[in-house]
Short mmCIF file of C-alpha atoms in Angstrom, two decimals:
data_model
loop_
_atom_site.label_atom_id
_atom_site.label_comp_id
_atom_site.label_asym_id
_atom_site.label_seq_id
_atom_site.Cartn_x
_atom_site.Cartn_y
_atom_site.Cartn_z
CA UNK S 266 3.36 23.61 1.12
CA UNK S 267 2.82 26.25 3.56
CA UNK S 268 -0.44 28.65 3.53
CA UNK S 269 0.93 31.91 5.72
CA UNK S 270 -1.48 34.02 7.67
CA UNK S 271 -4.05 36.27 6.01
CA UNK S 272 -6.37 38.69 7.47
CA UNK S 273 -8.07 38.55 3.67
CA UNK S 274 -11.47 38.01 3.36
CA UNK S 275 -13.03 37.45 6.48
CA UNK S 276 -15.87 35.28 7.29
CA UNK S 277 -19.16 36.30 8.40
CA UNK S 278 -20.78 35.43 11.75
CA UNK S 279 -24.04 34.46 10.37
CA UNK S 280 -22.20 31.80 7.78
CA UNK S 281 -19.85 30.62 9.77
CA UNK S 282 -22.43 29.56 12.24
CA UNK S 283 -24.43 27.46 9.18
CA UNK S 284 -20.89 26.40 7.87
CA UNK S 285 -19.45 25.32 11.65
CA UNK S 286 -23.01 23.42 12.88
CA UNK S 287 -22.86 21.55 9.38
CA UNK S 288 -19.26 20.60 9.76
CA UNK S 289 -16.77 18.23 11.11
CA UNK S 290 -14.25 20.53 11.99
CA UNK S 291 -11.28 18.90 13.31
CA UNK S 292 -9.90 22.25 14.07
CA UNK S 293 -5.96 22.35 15.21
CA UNK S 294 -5.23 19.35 13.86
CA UNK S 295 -2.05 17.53 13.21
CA UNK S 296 -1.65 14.54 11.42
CA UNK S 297 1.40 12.43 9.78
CA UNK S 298 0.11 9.00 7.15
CA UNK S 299 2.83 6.75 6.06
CA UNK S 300 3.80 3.62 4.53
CA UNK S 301 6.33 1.22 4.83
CA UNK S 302 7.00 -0.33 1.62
CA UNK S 303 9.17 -3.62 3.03
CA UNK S 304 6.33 -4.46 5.43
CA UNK S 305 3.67 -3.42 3.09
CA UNK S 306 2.30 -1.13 5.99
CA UNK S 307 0.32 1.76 6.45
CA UNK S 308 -1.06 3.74 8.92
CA UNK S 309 -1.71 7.43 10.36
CA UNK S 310 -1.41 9.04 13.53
CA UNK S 311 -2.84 12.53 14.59
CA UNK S 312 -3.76 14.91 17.23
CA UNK S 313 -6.61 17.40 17.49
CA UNK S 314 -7.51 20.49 19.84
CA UNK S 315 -11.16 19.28 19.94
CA UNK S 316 -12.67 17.86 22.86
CA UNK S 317 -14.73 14.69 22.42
CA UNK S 318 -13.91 14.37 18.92
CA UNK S 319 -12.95 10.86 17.83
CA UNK S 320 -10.67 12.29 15.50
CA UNK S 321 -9.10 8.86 14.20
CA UNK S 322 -13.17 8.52 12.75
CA UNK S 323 -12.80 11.55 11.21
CA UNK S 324 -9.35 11.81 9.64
CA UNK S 325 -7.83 8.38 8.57
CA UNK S 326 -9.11 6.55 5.48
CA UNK S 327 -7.18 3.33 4.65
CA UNK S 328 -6.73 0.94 1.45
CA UNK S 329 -4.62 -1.92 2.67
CA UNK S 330 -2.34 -2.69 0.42
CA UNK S 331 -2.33 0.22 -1.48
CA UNK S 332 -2.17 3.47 0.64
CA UNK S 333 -3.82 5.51 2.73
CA UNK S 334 -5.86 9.21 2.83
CA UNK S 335 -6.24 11.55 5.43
CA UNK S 336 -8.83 14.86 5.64
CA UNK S 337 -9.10 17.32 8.08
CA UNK S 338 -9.37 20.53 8.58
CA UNK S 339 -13.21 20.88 7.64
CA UNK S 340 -13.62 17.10 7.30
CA UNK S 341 -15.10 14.98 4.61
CA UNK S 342 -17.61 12.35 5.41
CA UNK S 343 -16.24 8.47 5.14
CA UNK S 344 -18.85 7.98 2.54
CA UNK S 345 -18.69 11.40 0.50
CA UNK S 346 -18.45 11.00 -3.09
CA UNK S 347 -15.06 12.34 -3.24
CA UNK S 348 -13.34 10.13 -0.46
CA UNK S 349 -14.58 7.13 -2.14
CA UNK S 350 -13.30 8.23 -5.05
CA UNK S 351 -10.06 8.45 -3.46
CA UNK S 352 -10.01 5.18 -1.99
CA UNK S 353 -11.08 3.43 -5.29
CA UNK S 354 -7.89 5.90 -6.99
CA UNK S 355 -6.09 4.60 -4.43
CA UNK S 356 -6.56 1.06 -5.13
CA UNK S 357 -6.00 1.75 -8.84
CA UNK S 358 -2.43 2.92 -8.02
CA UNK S 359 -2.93 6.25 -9.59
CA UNK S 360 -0.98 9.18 -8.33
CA UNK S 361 -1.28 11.39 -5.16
CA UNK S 362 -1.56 14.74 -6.90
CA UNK S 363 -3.87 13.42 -9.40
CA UNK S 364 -6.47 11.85 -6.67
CA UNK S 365 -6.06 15.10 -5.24
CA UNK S 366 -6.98 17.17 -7.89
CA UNK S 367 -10.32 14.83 -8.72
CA UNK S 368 -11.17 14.96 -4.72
CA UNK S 369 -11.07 18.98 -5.15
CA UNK S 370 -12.83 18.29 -8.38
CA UNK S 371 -15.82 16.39 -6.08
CA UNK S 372 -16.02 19.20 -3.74
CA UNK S 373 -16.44 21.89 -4.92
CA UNK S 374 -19.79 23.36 -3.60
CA UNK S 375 -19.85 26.76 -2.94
CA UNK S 376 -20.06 29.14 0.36
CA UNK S 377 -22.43 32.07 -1.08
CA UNK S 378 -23.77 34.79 0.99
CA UNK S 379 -25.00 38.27 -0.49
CA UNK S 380 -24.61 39.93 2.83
CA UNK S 381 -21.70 38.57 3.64
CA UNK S 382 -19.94 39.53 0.17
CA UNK S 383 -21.47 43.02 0.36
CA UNK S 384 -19.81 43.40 3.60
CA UNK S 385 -16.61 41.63 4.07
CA UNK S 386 -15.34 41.99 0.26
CA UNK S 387 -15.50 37.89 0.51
CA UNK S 388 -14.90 36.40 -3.25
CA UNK S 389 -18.44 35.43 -4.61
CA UNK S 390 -18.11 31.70 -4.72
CA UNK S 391 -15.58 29.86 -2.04
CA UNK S 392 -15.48 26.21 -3.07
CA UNK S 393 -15.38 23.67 0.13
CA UNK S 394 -12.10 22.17 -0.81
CA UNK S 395 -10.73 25.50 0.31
CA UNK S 396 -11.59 25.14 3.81
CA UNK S 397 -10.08 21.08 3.66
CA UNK S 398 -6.87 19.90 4.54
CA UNK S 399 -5.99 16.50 2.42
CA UNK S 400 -3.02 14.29 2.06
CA UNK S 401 -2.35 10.91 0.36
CA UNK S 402 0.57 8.47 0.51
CA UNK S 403 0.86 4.72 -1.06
CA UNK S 404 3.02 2.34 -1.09
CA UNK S 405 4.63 3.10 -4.48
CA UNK S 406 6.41 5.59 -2.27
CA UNK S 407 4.53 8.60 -3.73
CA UNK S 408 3.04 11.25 -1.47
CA UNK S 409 1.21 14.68 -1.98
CA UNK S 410 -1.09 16.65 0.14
CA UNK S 411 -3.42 19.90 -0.10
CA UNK S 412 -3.62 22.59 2.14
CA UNK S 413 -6.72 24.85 1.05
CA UNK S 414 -6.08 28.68 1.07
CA UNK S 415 -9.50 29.57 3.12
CA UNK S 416 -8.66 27.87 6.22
CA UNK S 417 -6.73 30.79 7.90
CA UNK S 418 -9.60 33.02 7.15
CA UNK S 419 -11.90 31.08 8.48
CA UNK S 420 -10.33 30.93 11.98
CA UNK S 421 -9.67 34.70 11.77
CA UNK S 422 -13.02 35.27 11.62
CA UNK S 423 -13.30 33.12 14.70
CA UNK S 424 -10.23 35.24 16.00
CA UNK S 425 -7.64 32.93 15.90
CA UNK S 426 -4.37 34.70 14.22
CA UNK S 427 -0.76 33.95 13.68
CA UNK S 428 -0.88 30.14 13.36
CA UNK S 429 0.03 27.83 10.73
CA UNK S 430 -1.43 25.86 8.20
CA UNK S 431 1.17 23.63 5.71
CA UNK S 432 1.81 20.05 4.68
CA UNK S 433 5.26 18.44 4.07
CA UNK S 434 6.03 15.00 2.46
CA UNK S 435 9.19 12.89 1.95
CA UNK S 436 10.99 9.43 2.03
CA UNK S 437 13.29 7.71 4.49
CA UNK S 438 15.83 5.42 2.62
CA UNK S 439 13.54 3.43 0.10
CA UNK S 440 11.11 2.16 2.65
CA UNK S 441 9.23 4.92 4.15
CA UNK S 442 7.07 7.82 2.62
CA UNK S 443 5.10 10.32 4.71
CA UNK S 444 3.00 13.52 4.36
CA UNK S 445 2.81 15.16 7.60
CA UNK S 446 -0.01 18.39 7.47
CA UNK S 447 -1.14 21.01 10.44
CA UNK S 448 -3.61 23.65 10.29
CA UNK S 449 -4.25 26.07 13.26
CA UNK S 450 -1.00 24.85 14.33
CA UNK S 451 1.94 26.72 15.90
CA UNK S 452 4.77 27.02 13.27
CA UNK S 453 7.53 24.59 14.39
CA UNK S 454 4.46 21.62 14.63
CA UNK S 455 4.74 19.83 10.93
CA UNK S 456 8.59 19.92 10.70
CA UNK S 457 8.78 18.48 14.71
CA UNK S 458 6.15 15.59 13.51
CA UNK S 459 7.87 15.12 10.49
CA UNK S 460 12.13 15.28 12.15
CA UNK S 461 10.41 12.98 14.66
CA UNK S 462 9.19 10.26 12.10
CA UNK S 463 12.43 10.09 10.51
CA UNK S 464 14.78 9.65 13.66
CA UNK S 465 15.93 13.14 13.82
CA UNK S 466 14.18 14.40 16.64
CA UNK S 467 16.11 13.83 20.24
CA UNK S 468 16.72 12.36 22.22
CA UNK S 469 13.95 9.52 21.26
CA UNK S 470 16.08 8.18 18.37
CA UNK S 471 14.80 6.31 15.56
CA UNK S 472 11.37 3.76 15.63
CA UNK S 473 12.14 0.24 14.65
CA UNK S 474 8.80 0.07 12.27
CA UNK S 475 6.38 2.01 10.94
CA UNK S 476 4.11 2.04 14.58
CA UNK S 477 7.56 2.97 16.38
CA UNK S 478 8.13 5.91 13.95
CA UNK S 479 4.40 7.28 14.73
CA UNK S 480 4.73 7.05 18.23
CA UNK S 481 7.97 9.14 18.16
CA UNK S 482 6.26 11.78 15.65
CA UNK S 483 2.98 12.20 17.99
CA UNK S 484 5.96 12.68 21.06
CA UNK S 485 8.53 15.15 19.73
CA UNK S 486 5.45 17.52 19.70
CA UNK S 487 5.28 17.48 23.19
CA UNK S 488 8.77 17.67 23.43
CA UNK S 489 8.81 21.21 22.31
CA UNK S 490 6.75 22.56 24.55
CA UNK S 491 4.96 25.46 23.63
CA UNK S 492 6.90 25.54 20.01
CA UNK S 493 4.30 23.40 18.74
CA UNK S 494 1.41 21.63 18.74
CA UNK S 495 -2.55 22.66 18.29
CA UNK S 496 -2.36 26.25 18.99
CA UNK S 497 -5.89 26.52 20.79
CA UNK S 498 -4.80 23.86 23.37
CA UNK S 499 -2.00 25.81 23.81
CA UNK S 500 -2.45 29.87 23.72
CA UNK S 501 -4.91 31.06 26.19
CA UNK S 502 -5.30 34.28 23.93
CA UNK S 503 -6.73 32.43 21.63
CA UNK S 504 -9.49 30.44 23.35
CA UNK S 505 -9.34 30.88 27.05
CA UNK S 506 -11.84 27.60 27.55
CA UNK S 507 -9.75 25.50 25.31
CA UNK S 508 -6.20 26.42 26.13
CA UNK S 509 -5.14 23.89 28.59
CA UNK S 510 -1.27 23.92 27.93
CA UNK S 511 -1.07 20.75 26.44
CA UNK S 512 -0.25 20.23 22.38
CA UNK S 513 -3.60 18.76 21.84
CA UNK S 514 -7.11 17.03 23.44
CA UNK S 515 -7.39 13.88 21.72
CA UNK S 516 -4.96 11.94 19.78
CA UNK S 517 -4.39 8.12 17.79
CA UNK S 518 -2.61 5.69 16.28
CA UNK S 519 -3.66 3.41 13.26
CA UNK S 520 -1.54 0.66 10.79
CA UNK S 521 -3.07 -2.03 8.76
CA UNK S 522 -1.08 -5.20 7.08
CA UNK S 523 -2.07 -5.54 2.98
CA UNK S 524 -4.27 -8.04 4.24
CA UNK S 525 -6.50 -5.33 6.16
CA UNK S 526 -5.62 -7.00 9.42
CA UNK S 527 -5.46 -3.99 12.09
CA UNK S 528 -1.86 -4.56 13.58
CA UNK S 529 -2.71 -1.24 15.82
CA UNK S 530 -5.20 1.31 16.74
CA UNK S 531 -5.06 3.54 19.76
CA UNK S 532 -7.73 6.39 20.41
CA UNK S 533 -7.66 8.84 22.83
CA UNK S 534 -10.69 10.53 22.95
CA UNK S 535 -9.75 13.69 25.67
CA UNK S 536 -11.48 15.58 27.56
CA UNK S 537 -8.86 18.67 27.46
CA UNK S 538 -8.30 17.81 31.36
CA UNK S 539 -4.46 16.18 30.15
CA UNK S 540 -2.22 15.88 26.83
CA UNK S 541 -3.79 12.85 25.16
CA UNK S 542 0.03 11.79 24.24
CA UNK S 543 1.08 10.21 27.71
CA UNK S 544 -2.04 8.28 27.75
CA UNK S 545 -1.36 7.36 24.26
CA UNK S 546 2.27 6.32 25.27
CA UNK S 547 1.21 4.20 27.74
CA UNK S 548 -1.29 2.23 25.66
CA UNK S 549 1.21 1.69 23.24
CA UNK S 550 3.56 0.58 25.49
CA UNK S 551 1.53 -2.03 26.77
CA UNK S 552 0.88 -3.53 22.92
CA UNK S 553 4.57 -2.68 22.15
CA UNK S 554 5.01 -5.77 25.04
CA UNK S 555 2.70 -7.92 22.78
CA UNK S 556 4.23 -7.02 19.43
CA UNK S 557 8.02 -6.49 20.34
CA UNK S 558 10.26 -4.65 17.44
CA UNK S 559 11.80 -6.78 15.25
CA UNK S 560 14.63 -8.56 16.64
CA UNK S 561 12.58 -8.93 19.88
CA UNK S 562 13.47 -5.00 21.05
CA UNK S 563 11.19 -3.08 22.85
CA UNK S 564 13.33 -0.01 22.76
CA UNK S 565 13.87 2.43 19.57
CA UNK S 566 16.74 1.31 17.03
CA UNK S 567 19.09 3.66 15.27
CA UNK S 568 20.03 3.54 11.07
CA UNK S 569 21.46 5.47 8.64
CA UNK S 570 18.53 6.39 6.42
CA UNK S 571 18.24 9.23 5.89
CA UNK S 572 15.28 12.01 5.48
CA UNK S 573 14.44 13.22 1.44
CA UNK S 574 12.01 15.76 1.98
CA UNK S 575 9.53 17.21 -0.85
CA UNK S 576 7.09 19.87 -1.25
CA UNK S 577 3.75 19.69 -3.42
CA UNK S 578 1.91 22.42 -4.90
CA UNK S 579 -1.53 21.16 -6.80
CA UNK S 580 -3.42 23.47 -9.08
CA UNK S 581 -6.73 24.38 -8.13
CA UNK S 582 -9.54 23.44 -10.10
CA UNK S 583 -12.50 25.98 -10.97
CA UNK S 584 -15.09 26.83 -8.54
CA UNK S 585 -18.61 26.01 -9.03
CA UNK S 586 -21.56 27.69 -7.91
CA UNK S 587 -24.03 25.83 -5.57
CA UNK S 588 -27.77 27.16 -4.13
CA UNK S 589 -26.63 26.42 -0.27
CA UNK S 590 -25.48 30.03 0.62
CA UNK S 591 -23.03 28.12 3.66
CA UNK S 592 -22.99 24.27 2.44
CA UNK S 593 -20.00 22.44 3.69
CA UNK S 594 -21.66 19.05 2.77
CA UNK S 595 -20.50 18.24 6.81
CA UNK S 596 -22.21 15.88 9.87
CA UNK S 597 -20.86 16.62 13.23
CA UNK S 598 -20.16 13.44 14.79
CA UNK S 599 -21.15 13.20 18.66
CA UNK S 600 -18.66 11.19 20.70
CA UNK S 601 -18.63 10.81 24.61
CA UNK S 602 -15.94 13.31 26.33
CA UNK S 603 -13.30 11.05 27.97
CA UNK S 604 -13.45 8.01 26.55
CA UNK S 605 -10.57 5.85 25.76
CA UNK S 606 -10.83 3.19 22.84
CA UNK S 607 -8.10 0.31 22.60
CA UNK S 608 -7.56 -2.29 20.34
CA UNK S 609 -4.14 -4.93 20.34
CA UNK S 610 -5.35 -6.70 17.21
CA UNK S 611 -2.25 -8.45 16.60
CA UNK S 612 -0.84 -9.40 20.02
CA UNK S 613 1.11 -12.07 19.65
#
C-alpha cells in the first residue's frame, strides 16, 4: 500500500514539539521482516536517517517460531500494550491483518489541540496509529503491513515534501514471505529492498538463506544511488545537517532459529559521518566466514523462484478521544553516536 504526498492538514509547531520530544521517531526509515518457512527462520533488517538511534531496539519484535513484527515510523514501545498483544497474536497463529487491526485498536489515543484545529483545519481527533508504520509476517507464509495516513503530514509540517511512505509484501517460491515498508523514503526505496530480497536486483544475484537475502535487500539501496534510500540522508533541501549523501545513518541485521537462538544480529549505530551499509557488509562478511551458506558457499546462489508480490489495505478502526492534547504514548531512547554492536551467536 502506498500513502502519496499530501499537503492536508498540517501540523502545528507547538504539538509537534510535545508529540516529537515524547516520541521514538525512527524517521526515514526502511525496513524488510521475513521468514523462511524450510529453516523455520525469521528475522528483519532496516535502515534509518537518525543519528544515534539504535534502530534494531526500536523496530524489530520477534516470536521465534512463529513470526515476527516490526514498527516504525512513530515507534511503539517493546512493552506497549498493543505490541504485546501482537506478539502473544503472533504466537497464537492468528492472521497479519487481523493483529493489525487489534494493534490499531490499542492505539488509538488521540492528538487534540484547540489552537491547532482552529488554525490549520486539522481533523479534531488524530488517533496515534496514524502517525505508525507496522508490518507483520509468520511463518504460515502470511504477511500484511500498515502504513498510517498522518505520517506525510507530519513531516510536511516539519518541511519535508515529495517523499514516500508505502509497504509491499509477497512470497518467493513456498519458502519465503516478506513485507518490506518505507516512510520519508525516496520513491524507488521499498520496491529496490523488496527486487533485492528476492534475487532480482543486479548484479548481487540471489542470497543462499534468509541472512543472505537481507544483506542483498539493505545493499541494492545503495546501489541506486540517489533513487532511493532515507530521503533526509540524502536531499540536502530537505535537512541541510542531516543530508550526508548516503541512503541512511544507522542500519541492522537480525534472524532467530524457532528455538530463539540468535543465528545473527548486526547494529550499526552511525554517526551520519558514512553509509552504515559498508560497515554492515563487512561485519557480515566476517560471520558469513563462521556460518558459510549451505553447501559450504560463501558467495550468493542463483534459483528459479520466483517473486509473488501482494498488496494489503486494512480498514481503520474508529478514533477515540484522549485528554493528552499531543500524546504519542512515546520514550525517546538515548544511544551513544557511533557505536557499533556485534554479535556471531552461532559461529560455528
Amino acid at each position: 500500500m502506498k500513502i502519496s504526498p499530501t499537503t492536508t492538514h498540517p501540523l502545528s509547531s507547538a504539538c509537534l514539539i510535545v508529540l516529537l520530544a515524547k516520541s521514538n521517531l525512527t524517521r526515514a526509515t526502511y525496513s524488510i521482516v521475513a521468514v523462511d518457512r524450510e529453516d523455520q527462520f525469521i528475522g528483519g533488517a532496516g535502515a534509518t536517517c537518525v543519528q544515534g538511534r539504535n534502530v534494531l531496539a526500536a523496530l524489530y519484535h520477534g516470536v521465534p517460531g512463529f513470526g515476527v513484527l516490526h514498527t516504525q515510523a512513530v515507534t511503539l514501545e517493546g512493552d506497549s500494550e498493543a505490541v504485546l498483544t501482537a506478539q502473544d497474536m503472533i504466537q497464537n497463529e492468528e492472521d497479519p491483518e487481523i493483529i493489525l487491526e487489534r494493534m490499531r485498536n490499542l492505539d488509538n489515543n488521540t492528538l487534540r489541540s484547540p489552537i491547532y484545529l482552529d488554525l490549520y483545519g486539522f481533523p479534531d481527533t488524530v488517533p496515534d496509529y496514524e502517525f505508525r508504520q507496522n508490518a507483520v509476517v509468520d511463518l504460515k507464509g502470511r504477511a500484511a503491513a500498515y502504513t498510517g495516513p498522518s505520517i506525510a503530514p507530519l513531516y510536511e509540517a516539519l518541511g519535508t515534501f515529495g517523499t514516500s511512505q508505502e509497504d509491499n509484501q509477497g512470497t518467493i517460491g513456498d519458502r519465503f514471505a516478506y513485507s518490506v515498508q518505507g516512510n520519508v523514503v525516496e520513491e524507488l526505496t521499498v520496491s529496490v529492498v523488496a527486487k533485492g530480497f528476492a534475487g532480482l536486483h543486479d548484479p548481487r544475484g540471489e542470497g543462499c538463506d534468509l541472512p543472505d537475502r537481507m544483506m542483498i535487500a539493505l545493499l541494492a539501496v545503495p546501489d541506486t544511488g540517489t533513487d532511493s534510500g532515507d530521503a533526509r540522508c540524502i536531499r540536502a533541501d530537505l535537512d541541510p545537517k542531516e543530508a550526508v549523501g548516503t541512503p541512511a545513518a544507522g542500519a541492522f541485521i537480525k534472524v532467530e532459529a524457532a528455538d530463539s537462538t540468535v543465528l545473527l544480529e548486526l547494529n550499526v549505530i552511525g554517526d551520519g559521518v558514512k553509509d552504515p551499509t559498508v560497515e554492515l557488509k563487512s561485519m557480515y562478511d566476517d560471520w558469513r566466514l563462521r556460518n558459510p551458506c549451505p553447501g559450504g558457499s560463501t558467495a550468493t546462489t542463483a534459483s528459479s523462484d520466483t517473486i509473488t508480490p501482494t498488496a494489503t489495505d486494512a480498514p481503520t478502526p474508529a478514533a477515540h478521544s484522549s485528554g493528552d492534547p499531543c500524546s504519542s504514548q512515546i520514550v525517546s531512547a538515548s544511544v551513544t553516536v557511533g557505536t557499533v554492536l556485534i554479535s556471531f551467536l552461532a559461529s560455528s
